[in-house]
PDB file of C-alpha atoms in Angstrom:
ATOM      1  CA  UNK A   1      96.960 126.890  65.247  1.00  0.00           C
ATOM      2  CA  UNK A   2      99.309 124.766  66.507  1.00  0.00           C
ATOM      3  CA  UNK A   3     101.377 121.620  65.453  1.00  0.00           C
ATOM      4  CA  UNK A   4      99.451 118.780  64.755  1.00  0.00           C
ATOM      5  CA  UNK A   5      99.570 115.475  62.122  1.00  0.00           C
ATOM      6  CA  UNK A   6      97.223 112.874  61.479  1.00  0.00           C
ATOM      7  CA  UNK A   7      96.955 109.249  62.059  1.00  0.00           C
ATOM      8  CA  UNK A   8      97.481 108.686  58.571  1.00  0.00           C
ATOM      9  CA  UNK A   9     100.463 110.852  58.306  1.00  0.00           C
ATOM     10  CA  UNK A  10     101.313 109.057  61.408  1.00  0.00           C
ATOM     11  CA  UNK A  11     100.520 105.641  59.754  1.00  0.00           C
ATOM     12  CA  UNK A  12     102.895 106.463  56.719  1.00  0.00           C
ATOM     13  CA  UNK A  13     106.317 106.969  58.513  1.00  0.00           C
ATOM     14  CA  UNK A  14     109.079 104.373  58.872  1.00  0.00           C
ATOM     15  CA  UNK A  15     108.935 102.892  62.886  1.00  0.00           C
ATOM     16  CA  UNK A  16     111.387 104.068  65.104  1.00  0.00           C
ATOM     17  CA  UNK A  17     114.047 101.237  66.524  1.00  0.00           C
ATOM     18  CA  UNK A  18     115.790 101.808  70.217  1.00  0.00           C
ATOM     19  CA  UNK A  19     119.023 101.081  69.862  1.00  0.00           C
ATOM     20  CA  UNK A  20     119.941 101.367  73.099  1.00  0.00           C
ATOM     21  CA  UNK A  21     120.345  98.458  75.701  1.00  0.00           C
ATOM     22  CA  UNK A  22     117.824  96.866  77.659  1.00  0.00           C
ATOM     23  CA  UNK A  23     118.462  95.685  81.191  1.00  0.00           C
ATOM     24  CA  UNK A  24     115.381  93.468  82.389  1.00  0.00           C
ATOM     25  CA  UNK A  25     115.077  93.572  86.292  1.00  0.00           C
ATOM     26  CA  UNK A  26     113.178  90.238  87.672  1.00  0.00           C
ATOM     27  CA  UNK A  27     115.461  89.547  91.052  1.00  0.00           C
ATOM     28  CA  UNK A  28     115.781  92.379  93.968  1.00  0.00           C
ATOM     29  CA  UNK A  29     119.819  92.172  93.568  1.00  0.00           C
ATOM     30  CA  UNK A  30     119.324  93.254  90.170  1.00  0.00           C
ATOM     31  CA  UNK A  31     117.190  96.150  90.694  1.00  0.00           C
ATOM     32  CA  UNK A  32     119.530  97.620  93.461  1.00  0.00           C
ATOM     33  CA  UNK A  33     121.959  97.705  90.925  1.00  0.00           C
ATOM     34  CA  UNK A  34     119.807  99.115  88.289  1.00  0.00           C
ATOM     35  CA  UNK A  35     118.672 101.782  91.027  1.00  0.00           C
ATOM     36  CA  UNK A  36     122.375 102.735  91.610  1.00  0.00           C
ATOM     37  CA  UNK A  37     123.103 103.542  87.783  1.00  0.00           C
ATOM     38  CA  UNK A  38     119.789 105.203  87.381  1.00  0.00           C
ATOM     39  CA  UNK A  39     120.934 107.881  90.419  1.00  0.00           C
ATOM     40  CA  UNK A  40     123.647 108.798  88.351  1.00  0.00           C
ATOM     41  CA  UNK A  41     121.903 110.699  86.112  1.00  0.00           C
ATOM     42  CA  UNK A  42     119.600 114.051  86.334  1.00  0.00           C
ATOM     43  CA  UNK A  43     116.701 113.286  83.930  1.00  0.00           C
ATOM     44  CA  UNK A  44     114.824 109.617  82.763  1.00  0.00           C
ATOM     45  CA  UNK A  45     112.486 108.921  80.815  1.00  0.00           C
ATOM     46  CA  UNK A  46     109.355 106.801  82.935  1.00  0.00           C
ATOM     47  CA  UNK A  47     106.464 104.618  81.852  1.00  0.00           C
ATOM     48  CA  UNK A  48     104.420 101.862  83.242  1.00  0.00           C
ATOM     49  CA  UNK A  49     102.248  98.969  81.476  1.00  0.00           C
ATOM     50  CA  UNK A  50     100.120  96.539  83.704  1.00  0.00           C
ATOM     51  CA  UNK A  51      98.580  93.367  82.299  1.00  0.00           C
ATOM     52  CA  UNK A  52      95.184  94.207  80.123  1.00  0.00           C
ATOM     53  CA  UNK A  53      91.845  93.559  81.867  1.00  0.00           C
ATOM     54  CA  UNK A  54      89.423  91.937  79.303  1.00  0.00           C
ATOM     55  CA  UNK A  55      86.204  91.752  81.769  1.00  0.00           C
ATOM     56  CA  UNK A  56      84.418  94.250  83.949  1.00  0.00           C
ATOM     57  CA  UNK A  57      85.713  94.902  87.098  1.00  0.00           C
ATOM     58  CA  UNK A  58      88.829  93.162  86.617  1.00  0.00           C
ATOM     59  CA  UNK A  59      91.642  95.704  88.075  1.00  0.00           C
ATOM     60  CA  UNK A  60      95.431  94.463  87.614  1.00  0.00           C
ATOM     61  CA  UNK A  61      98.558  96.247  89.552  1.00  0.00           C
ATOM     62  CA  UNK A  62     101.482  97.427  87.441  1.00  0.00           C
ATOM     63  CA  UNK A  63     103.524  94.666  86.013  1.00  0.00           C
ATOM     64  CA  UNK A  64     106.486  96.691  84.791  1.00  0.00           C
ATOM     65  CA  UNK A  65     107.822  99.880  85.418  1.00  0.00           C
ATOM     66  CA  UNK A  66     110.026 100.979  82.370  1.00  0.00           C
ATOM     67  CA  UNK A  67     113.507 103.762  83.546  1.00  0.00           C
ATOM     68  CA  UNK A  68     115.353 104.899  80.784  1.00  0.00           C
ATOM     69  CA  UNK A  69     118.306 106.862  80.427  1.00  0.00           C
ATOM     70  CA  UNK A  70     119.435 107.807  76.928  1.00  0.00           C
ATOM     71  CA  UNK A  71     121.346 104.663  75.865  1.00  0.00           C
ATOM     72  CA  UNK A  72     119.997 102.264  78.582  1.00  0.00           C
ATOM     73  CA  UNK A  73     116.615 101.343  79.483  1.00  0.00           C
ATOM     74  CA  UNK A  74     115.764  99.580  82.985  1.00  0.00           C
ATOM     75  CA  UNK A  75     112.248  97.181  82.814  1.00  0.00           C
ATOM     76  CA  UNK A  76     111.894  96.408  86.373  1.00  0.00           C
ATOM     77  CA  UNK A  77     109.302  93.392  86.330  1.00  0.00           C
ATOM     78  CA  UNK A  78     107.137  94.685  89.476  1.00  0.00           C
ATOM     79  CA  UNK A  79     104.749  91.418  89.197  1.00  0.00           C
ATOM     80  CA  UNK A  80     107.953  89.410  90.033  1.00  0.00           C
ATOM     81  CA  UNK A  81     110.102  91.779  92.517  1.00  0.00           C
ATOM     82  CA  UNK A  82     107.117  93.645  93.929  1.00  0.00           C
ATOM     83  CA  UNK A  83     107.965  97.118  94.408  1.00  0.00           C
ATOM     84  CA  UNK A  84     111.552  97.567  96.342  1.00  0.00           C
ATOM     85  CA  UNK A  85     111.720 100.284  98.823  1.00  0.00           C
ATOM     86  CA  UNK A  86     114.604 101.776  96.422  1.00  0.00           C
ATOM     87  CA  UNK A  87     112.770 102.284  93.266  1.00  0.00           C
ATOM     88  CA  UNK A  88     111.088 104.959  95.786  1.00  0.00           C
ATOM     89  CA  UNK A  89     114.806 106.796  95.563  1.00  0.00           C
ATOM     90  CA  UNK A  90     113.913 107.336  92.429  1.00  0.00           C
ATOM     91  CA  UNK A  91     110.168 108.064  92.039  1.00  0.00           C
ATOM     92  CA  UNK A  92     110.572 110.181  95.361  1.00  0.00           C
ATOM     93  CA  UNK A  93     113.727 111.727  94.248  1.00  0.00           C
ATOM     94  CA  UNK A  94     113.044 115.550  93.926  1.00  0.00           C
ATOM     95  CA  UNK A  95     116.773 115.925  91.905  1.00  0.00           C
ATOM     96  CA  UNK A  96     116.048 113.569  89.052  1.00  0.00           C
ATOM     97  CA  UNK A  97     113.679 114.944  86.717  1.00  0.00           C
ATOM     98  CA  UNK A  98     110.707 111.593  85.627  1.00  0.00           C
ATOM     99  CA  UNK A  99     109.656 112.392  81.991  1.00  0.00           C
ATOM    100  CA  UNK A 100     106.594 110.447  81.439  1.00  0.00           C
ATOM    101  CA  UNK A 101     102.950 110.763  79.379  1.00  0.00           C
ATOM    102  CA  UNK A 102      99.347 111.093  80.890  1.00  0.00           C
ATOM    103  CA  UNK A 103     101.036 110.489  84.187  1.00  0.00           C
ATOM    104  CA  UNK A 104      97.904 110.738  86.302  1.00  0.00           C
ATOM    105  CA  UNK A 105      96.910 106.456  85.520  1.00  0.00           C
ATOM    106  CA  UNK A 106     100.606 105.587  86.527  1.00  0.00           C
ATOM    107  CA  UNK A 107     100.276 107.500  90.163  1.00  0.00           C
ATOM    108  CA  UNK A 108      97.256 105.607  90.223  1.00  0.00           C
ATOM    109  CA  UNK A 109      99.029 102.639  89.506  1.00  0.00           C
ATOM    110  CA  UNK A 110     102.084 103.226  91.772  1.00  0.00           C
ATOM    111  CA  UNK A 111      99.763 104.060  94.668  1.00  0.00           C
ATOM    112  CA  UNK A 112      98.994 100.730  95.005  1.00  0.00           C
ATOM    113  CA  UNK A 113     101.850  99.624  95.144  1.00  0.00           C
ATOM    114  CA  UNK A 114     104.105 102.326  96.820  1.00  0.00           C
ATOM    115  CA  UNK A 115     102.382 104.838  99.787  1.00  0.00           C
ATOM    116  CA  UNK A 116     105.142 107.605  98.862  1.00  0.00           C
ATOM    117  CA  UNK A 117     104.357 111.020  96.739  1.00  0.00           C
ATOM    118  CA  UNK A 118     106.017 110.491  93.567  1.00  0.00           C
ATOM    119  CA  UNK A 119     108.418 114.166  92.989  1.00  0.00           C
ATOM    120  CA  UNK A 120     109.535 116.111  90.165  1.00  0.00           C
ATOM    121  CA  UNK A 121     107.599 114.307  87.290  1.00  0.00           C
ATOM    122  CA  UNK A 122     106.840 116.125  83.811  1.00  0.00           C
ATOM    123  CA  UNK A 123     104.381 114.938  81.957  1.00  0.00           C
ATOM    124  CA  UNK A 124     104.772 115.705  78.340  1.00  0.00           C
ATOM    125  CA  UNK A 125     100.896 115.892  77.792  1.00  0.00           C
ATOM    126  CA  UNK A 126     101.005 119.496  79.111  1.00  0.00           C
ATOM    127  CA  UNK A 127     104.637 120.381  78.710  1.00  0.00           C
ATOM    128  CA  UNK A 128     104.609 120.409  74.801  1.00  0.00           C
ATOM    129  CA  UNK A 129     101.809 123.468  74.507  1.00  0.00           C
ATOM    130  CA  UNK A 130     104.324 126.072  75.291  1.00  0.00           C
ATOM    131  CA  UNK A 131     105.929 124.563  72.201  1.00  0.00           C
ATOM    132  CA  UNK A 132     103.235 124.910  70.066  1.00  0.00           C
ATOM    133  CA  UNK A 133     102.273 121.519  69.471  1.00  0.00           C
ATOM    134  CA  UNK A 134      98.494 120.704  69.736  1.00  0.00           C
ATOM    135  CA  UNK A 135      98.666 116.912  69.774  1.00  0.00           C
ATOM    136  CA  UNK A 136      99.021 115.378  73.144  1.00  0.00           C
ATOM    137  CA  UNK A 137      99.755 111.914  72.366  1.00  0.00           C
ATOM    138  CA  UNK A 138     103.264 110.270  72.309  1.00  0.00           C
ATOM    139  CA  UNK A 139     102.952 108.499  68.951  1.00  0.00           C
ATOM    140  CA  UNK A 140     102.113 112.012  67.214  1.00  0.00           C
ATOM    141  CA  UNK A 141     104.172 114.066  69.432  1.00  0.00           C
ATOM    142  CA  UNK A 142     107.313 111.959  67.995  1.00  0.00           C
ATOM    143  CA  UNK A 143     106.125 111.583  65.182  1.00  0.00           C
ATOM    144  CA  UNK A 144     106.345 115.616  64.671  1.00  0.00           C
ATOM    145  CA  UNK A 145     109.386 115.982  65.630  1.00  0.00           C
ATOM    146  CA  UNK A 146     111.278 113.412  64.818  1.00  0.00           C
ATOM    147  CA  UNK A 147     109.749 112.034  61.549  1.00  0.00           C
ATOM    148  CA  UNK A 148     109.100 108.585  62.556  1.00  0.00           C
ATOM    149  CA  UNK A 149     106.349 106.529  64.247  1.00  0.00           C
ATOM    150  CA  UNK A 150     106.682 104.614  67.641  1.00  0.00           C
ATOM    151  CA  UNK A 151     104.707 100.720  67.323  1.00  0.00           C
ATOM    152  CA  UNK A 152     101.572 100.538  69.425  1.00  0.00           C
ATOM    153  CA  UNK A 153     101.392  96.048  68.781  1.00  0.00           C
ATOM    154  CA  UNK A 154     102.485  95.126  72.075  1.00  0.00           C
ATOM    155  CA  UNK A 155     100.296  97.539  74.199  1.00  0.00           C
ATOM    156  CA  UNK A 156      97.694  94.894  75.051  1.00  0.00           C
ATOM    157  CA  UNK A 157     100.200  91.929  75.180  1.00  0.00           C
ATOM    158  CA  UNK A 158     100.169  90.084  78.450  1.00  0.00           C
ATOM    159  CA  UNK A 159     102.838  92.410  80.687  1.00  0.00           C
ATOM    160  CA  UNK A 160     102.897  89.469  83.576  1.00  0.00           C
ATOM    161  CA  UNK A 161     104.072  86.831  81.367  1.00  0.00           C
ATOM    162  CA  UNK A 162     106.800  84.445  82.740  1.00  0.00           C
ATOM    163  CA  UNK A 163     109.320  86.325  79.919  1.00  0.00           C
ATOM    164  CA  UNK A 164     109.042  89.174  78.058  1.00  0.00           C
ATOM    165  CA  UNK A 165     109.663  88.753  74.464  1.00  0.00           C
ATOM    166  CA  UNK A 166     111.727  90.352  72.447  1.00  0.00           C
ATOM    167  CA  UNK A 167     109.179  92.771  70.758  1.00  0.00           C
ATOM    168  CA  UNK A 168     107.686  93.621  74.431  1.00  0.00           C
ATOM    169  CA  UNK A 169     110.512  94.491  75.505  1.00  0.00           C
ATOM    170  CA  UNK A 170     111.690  96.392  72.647  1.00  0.00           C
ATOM    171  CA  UNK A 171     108.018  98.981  73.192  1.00  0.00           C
ATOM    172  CA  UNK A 172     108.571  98.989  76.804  1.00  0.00           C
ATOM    173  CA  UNK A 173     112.048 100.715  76.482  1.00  0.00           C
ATOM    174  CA  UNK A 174     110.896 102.965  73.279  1.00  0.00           C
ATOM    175  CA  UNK A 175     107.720 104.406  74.775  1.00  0.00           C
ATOM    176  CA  UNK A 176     110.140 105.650  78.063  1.00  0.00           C
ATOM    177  CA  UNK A 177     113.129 106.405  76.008  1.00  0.00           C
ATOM    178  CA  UNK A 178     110.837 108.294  73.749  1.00  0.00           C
ATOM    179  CA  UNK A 179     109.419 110.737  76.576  1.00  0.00           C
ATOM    180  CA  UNK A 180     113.016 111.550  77.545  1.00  0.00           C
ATOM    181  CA  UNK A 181     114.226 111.870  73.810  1.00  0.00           C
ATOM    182  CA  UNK A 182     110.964 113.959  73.245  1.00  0.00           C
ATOM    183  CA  UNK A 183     111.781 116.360  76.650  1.00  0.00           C
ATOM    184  CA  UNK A 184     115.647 117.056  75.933  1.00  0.00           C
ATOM    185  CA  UNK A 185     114.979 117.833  71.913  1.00  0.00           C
ATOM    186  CA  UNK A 186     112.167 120.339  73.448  1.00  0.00           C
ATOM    187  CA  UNK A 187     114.253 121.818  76.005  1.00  0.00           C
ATOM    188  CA  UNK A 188     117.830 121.691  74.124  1.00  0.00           C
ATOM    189  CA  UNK A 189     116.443 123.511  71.174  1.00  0.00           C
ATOM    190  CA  UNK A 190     115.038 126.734  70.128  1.00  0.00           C
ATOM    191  CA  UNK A 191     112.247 124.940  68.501  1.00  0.00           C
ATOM    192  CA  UNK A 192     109.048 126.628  67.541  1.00  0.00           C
ATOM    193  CA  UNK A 193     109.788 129.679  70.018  1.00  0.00           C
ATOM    194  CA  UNK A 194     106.705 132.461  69.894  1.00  0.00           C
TER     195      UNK A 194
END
């Protein structure tokens, strides 16, 4: 049997803080610049978060697309820029390494949005068996190894609001953060070998 912890486990540790800093992309000029640093660097962590549909049948693109190296993460607001052809230098990019979580809803997402193959993604959902640890989900994945809890409270807030507030963007940058924090601990360390 593997590594594994429960929600109330979970629901006992202190909440984890990024630290880091936050760049906010709402204005094309901003996210060339953002796509420039993010080059520099062999592995990010990725996430997405679109606007929460409350009725049935109501479908909303993805409002933010979340880049994070380890001391800076990049929210590109994708309801406000759309999706610039150079985020695809990225997402297409098969050099840089995307660490992400149940990947498969965010192709979905970037599909309609962007007709390129996305390259090179990890998705942490599959990658942590080989080290032994049976939950899949980020909040007990981190939780496991790192002894504190990420905040779920903003995960149905409104992602296309006119500004993000603070504690939005604060999850945004921890959930990507997190999946490259999670990745380089996992890959950097001899942890749990069989």
């Amino acid at each position: 049997m593997g590594l594994t912890i429960s929600k109330e486990e979970v629901a006992e540790l202190p909440v984890e803080i990024f630290t880091g800093k936050i760049v906010v992309v709402s204005h094309e000029n901003e996210a060339k610049k953002a796509i420039a640093e993010l080059l520099k660097h062999s592995e990010i962590g990725f996430d997405t978060e679109t606007k929460p549909a409350f009725k049935r049948g109501q479908v909303h693109k993805v409002a933010l697309m979340q880049l994070s190296t380890t001391d800076v993460c990049y929210l590109f607001r994708l309801n406000k820029i759309g999706y610039p052809d150079e985020l695809d230098e990225i997402i297409c990019n098969p050099d840089i390494k995307k660490i992400g979580l149940s990947l498969r809803d965010d192709f979905a997402a970037i599909r309609k949005r962007s007709e390129k193959k996305p390259q090179n993604f990890i998705d942490l959902q599959t990658f942590v068996d080989q080290y032994g640890i049976d939950d899949n989900g980020l909040q007990r994945i981190y939780a496991i190894l790192f002894g504190k809890k990420i905040s779920k409270n903003q995960r149905l807030s409104n992602w296309e609001a006119h500004h993000l507030t603070e504690a939005q963007k604060s999850y945004a940058a921890i959930d990507a953060w997190a999946c490259l924090r999670i990745y380089n601990h996992l890959i950097n360390t001899k942890y749990n070998e069989k």
